[in-house]
CSV table of C-alpha atoms and ligand atoms in Angstrom, one decimal:
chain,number,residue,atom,x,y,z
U,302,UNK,CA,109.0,114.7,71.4
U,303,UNK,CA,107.8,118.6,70.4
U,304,UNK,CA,107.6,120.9,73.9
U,305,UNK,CA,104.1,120.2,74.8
U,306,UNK,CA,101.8,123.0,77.2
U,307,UNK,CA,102.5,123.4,80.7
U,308,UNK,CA,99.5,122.1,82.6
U,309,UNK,CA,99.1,122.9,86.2
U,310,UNK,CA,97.4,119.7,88.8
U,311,UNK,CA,94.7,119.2,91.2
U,312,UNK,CA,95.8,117.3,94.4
U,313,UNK,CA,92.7,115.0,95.2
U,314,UNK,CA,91.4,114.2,98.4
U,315,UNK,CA,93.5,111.1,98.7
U,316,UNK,CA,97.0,113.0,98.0
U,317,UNK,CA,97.5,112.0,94.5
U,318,UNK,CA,97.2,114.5,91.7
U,319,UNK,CA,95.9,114.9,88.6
U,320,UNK,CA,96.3,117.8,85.4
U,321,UNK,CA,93.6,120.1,85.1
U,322,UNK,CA,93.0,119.3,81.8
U,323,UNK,CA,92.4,115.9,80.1
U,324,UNK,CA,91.7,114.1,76.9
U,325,UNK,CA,88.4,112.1,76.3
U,326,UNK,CA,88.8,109.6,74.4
U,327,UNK,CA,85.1,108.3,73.8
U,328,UNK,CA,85.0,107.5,70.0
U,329,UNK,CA,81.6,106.2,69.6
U,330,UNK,CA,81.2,108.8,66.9
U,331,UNK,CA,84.1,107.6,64.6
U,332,UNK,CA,87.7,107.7,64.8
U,333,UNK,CA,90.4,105.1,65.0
U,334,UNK,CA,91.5,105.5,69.0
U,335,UNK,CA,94.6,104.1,68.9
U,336,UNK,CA,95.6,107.1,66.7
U,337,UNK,CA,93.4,109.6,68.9
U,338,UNK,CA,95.3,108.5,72.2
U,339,UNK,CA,98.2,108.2,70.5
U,340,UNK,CA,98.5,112.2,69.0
U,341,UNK,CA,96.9,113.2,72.7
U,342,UNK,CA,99.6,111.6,74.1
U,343,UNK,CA,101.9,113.5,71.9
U,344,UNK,CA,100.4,116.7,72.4
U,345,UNK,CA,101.0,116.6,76.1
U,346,UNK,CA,97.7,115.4,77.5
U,347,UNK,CA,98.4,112.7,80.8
U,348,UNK,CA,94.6,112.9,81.7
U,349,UNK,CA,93.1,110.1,79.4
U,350,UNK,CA,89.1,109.6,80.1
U,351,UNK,CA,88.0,106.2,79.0
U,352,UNK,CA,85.3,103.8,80.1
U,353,UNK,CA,84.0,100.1,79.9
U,354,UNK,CA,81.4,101.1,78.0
U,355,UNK,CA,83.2,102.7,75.2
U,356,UNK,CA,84.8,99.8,74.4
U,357,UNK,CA,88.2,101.1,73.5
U,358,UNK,CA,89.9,100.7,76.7
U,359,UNK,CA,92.6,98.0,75.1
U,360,UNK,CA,93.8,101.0,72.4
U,361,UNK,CA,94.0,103.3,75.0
U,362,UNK,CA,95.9,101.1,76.9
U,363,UNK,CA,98.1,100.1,74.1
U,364,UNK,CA,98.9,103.7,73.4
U,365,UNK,CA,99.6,104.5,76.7
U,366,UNK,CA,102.5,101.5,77.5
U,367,UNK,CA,103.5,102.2,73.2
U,368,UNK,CA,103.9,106.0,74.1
U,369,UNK,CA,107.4,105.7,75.5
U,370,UNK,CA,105.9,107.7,79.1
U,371,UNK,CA,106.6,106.8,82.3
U,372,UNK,CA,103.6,105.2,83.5
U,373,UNK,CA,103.3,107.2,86.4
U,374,UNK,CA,103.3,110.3,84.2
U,375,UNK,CA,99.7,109.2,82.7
U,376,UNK,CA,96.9,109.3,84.7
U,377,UNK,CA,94.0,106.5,83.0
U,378,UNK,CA,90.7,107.1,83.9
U,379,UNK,CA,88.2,104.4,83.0
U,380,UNK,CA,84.6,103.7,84.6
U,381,UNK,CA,82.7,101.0,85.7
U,382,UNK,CA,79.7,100.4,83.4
U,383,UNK,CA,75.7,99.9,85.0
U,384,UNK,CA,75.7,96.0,84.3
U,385,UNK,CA,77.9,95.1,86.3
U,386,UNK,CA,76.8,97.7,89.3
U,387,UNK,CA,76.8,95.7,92.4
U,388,UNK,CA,79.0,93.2,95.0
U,389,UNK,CA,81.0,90.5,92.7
U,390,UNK,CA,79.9,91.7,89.4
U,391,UNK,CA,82.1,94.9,90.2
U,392,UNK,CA,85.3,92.5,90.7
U,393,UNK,CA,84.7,91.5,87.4
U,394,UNK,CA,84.3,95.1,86.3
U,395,UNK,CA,87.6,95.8,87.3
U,396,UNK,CA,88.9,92.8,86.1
U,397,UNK,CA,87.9,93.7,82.7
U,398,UNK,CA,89.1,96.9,82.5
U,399,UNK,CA,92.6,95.8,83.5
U,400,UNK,CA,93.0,92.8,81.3
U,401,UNK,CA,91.8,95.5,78.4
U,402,UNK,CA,94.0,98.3,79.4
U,403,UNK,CA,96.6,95.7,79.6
U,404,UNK,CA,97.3,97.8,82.4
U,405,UNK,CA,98.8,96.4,86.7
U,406,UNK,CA,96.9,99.5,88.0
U,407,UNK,CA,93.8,102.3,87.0
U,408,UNK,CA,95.0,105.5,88.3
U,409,UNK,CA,91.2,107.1,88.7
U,410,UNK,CA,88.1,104.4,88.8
U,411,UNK,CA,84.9,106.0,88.4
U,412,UNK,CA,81.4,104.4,88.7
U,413,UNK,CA,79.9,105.7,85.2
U,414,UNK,CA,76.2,106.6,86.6
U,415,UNK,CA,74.4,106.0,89.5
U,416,UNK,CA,71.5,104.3,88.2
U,417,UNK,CA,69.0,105.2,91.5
U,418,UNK,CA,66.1,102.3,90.1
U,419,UNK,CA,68.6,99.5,91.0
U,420,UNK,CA,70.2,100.9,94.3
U,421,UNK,CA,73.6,99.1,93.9
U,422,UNK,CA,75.4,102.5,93.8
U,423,UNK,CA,76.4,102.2,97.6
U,424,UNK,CA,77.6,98.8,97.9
U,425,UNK,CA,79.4,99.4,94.2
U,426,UNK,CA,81.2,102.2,96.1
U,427,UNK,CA,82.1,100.2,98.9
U,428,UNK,CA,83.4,97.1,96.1
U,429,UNK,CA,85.9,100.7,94.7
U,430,UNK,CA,87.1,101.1,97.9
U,431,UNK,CA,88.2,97.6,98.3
U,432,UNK,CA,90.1,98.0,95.0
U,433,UNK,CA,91.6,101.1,96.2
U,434,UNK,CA,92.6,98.9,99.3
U,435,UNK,CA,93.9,96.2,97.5
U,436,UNK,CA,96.3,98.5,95.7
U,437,UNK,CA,94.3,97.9,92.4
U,438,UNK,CA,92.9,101.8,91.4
U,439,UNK,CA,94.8,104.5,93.0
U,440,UNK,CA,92.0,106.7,93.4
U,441,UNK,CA,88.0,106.8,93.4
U,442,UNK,CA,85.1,108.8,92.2
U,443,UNK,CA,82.2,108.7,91.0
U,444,UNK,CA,80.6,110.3,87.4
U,445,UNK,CA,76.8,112.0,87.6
U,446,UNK,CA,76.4,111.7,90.6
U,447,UNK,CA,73.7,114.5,92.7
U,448,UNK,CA,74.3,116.2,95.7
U,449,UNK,CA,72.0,113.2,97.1
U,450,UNK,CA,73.9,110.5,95.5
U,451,UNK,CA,77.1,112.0,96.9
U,452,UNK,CA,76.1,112.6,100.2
U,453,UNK,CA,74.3,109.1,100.7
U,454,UNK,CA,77.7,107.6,99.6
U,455,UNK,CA,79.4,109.7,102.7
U,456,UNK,CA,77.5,108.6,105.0
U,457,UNK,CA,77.6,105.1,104.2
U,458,UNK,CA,80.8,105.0,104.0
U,459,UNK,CA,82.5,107.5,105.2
U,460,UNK,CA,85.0,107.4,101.9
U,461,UNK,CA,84.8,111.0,100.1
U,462,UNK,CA,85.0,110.4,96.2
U,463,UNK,CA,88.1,111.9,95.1
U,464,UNK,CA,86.0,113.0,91.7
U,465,UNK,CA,82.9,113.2,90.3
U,466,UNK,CA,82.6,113.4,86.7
U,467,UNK,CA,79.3,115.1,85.5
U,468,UNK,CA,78.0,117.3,82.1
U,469,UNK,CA,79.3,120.6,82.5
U,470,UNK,CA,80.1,123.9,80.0
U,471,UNK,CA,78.5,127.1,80.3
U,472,UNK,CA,75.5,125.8,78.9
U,473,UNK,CA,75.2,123.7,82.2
U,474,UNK,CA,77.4,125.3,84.4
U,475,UNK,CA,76.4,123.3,88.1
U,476,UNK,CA,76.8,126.2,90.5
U,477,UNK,CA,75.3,123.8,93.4
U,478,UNK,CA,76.8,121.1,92.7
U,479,UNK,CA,80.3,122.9,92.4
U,480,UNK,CA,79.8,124.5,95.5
U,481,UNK,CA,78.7,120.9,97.0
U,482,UNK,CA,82.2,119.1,95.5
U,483,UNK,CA,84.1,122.2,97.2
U,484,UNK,CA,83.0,121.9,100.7
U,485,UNK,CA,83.8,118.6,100.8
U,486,UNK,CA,86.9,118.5,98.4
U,487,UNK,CA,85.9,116.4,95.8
U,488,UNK,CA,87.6,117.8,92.4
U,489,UNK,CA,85.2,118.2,89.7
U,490,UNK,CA,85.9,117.0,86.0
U,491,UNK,CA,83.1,118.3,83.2
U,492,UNK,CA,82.7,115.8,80.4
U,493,UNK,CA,81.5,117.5,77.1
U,494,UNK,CA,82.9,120.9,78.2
U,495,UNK,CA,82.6,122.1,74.4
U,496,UNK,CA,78.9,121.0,74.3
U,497,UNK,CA,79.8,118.6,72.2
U,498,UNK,CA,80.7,121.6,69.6
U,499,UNK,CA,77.4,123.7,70.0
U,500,UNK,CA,79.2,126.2,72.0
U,501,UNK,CA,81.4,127.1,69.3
U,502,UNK,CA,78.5,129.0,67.5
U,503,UNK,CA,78.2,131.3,71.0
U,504,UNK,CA,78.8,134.7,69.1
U,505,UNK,CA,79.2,136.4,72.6
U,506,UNK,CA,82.4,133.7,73.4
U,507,UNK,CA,83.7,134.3,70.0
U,508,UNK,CA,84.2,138.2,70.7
U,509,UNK,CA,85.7,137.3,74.0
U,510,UNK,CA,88.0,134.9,72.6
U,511,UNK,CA,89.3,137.1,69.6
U,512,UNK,CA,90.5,140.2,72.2
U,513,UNK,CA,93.0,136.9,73.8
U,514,UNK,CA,94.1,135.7,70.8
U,515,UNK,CA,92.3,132.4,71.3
U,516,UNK,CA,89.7,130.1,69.9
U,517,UNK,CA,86.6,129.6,70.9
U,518,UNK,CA,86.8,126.6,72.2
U,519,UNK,CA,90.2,127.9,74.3
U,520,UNK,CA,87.7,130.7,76.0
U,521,UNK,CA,85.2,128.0,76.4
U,522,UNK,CA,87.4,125.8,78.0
U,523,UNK,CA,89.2,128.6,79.8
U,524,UNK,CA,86.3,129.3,81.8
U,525,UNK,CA,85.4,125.5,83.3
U,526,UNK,CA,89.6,126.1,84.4
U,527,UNK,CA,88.8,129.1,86.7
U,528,UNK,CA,85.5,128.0,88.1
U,529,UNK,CA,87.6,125.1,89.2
U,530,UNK,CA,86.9,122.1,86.7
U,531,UNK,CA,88.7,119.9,84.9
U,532,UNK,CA,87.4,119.3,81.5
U,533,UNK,CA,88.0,116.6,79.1
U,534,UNK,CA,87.3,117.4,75.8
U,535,UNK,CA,87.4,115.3,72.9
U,536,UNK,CA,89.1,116.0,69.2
U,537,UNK,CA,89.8,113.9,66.5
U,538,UNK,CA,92.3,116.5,64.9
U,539,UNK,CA,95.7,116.8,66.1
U,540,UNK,CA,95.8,120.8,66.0
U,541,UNK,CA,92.5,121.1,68.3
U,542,UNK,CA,93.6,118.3,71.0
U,543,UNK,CA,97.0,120.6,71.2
U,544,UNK,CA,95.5,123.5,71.3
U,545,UNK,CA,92.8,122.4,73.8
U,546,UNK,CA,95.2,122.2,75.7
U,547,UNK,CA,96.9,125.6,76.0
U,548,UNK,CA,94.7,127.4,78.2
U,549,UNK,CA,97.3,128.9,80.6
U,550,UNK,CA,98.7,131.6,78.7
U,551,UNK,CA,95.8,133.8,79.2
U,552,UNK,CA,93.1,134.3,82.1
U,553,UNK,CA,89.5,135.6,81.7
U,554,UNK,CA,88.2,138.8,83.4
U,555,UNK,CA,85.4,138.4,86.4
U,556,UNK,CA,83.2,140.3,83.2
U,557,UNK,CA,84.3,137.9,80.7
U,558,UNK,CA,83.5,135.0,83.4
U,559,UNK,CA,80.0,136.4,84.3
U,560,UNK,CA,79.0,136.9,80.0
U,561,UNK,CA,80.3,132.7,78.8
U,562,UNK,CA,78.5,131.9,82.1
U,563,UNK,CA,75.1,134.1,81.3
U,564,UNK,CA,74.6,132.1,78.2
U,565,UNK,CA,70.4,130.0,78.0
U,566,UNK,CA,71.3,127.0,80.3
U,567,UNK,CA,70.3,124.1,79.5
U,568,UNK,CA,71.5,120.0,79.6
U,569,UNK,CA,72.6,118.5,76.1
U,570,UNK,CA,70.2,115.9,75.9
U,571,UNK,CA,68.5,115.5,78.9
U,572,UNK,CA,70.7,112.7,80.7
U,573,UNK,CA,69.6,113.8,84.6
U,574,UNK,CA,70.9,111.2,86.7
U,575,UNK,CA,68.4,110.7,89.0
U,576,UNK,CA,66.5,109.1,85.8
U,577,UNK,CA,69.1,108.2,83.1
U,578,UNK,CA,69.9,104.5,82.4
U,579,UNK,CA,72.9,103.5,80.6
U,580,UNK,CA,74.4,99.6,81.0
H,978,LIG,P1,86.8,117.5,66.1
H,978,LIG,O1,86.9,116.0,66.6
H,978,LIG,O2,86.6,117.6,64.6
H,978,LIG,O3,87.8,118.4,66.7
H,978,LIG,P2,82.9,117.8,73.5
H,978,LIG,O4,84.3,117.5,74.0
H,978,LIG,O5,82.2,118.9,74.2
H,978,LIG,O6,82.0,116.6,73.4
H,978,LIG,O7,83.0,118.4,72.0
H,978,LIG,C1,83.6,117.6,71.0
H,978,LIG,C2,83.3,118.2,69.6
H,978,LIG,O8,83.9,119.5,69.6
H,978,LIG,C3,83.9,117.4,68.5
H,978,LIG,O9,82.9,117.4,67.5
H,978,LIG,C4,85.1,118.1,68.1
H,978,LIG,O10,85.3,117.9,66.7
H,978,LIG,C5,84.8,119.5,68.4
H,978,LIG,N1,86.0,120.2,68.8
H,978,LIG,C6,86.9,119.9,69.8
H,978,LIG,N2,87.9,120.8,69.9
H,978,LIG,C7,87.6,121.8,69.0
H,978,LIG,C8,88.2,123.0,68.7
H,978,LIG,N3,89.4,123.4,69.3
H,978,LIG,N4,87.7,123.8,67.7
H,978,LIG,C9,86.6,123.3,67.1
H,978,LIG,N5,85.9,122.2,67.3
H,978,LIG,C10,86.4,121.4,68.3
């Protein structure tokens, strides 16, 4: 296999570690993800972001055990979906996942939203930390989850989510909520940290990124690695996943930080969790 980028890790709250950069693999726009996962893999990403609901957990985990890795080198996310929120029906969640991962063990299980209407999130949490118990799931988070949501879940429980996964570039860069996940050392990953592309048009990130020698998307990315996030972006072309990858060759001035940050923030599409449904 070709030398692949050096990626530095996160130590979670439970010990275990992930990179600070990861692959996700959600496809529902095209793409064959056997092949995705498989060049990823290949181009040095251990950080694979999958989910129930995207219903390509069995490539990913083909990929993964066809990739010739150790399996403790990969870390696979995947995230339990809002149907089956709730005591029992997160067993079989779980169960799910594994049989379609083909997979003895999830290294990060994440609930996927927190769906507030149905109020199952707390008693889902408590069904993760069973799993986590039983040996199942290494570690525990959560995905979208407020500063509300989170703190509800700590006092419940008492059980810190090792991550939570929430929308975050520099159109949406979650200052609070950062600040929230430090003080009680919960990592925080960004899903759609390239705006799902609309970033790439940011004239302002393109000049920074041409005095480094990057792309845009490298700046873009770049910046979500010093404020302290993990992002998983997603590419279909071998070329961009590798490059997405190389970040740490180059580090952004506090100026630089302050002018991708002061771009018009703004969500993608208006997914705020405290009102967003997804099953
Ligand atoms: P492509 O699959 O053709 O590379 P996000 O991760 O924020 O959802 O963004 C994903 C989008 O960004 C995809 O459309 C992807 O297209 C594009 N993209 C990913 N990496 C790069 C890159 N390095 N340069 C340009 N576009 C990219």
């Amino acid at each position: 296999m070709a030398a692949v980028p050096a990626v530095p890790t996160h130590t979670l709250n439970d010990g275990n570690a992930i990179p600070a950069v990861g692959f996700g693999c959600y496809t529902g726009t095209g793409g064959d993800p056997a092949t995705l996962v498989a060049s990823a893999l290949a181009s040095g990403y251990r950080l694979l972001d999958t989910a129930l609901r995207y219903d390509n957990e069995d490539a990913v985990g083909a990929a993964v055990r066809a990739s010739g890795l150790d399996r403790d080198d990969v870390v696979v996310t995947t995230k339990l979906p809002g149907r089956l929120q709730g005591r029992g029906a997160a067993r079989e969640a779980l169960e799910t996942s594994l049989g379609n991962l083909g997979l003895d063990r999830i290294d990060l299980y994440l609930i996927h939203w927190p769906l507030p209407r149905l109020d199952l999130y707390v008693d889902t949490w408590r069904e993760l930390i069973a799993f986590r118990d039983e040996g199942l799931v290494r570690s525990i988070g959560v995905c979208n989850f407020t500063e509300a949501h989170l703190s509800r879940l700590i006092e419940a429980t008492v059980v810190v989510p090792a991550v939570n996964q929430v929308e975050l570039h520099p159109y949406w860069p979650q200052d609070a909520l950062r600040a929230f996940h430090a003080e009680h050392g919960i990592v925080t990953e960004g899903w759609s940290p390239l705006g799902r592309g609309a970033l790439l048009c940011s004239a302002e990130v393109t000049a920074i990124a041409e005095t480094h020698g990057v792309s845009t998307a490298q700046a873009v990315l770049r910046w979500q690695v010093q404020v302290g996030s993990v992002p998983l972006p997603k590419s279909s072309d071998p070329q961009r996943q590798r490059a997405n990858l190389d970040l740490f060759g180059f580090a952004l001035t506090d100026e630089e930080m302050a002018t991708i940050a002061g771009v018009d923030h703004e969500r993608l599409s208006g997914q705020d969790p405290d009102e967003y449904e997804e099953f």
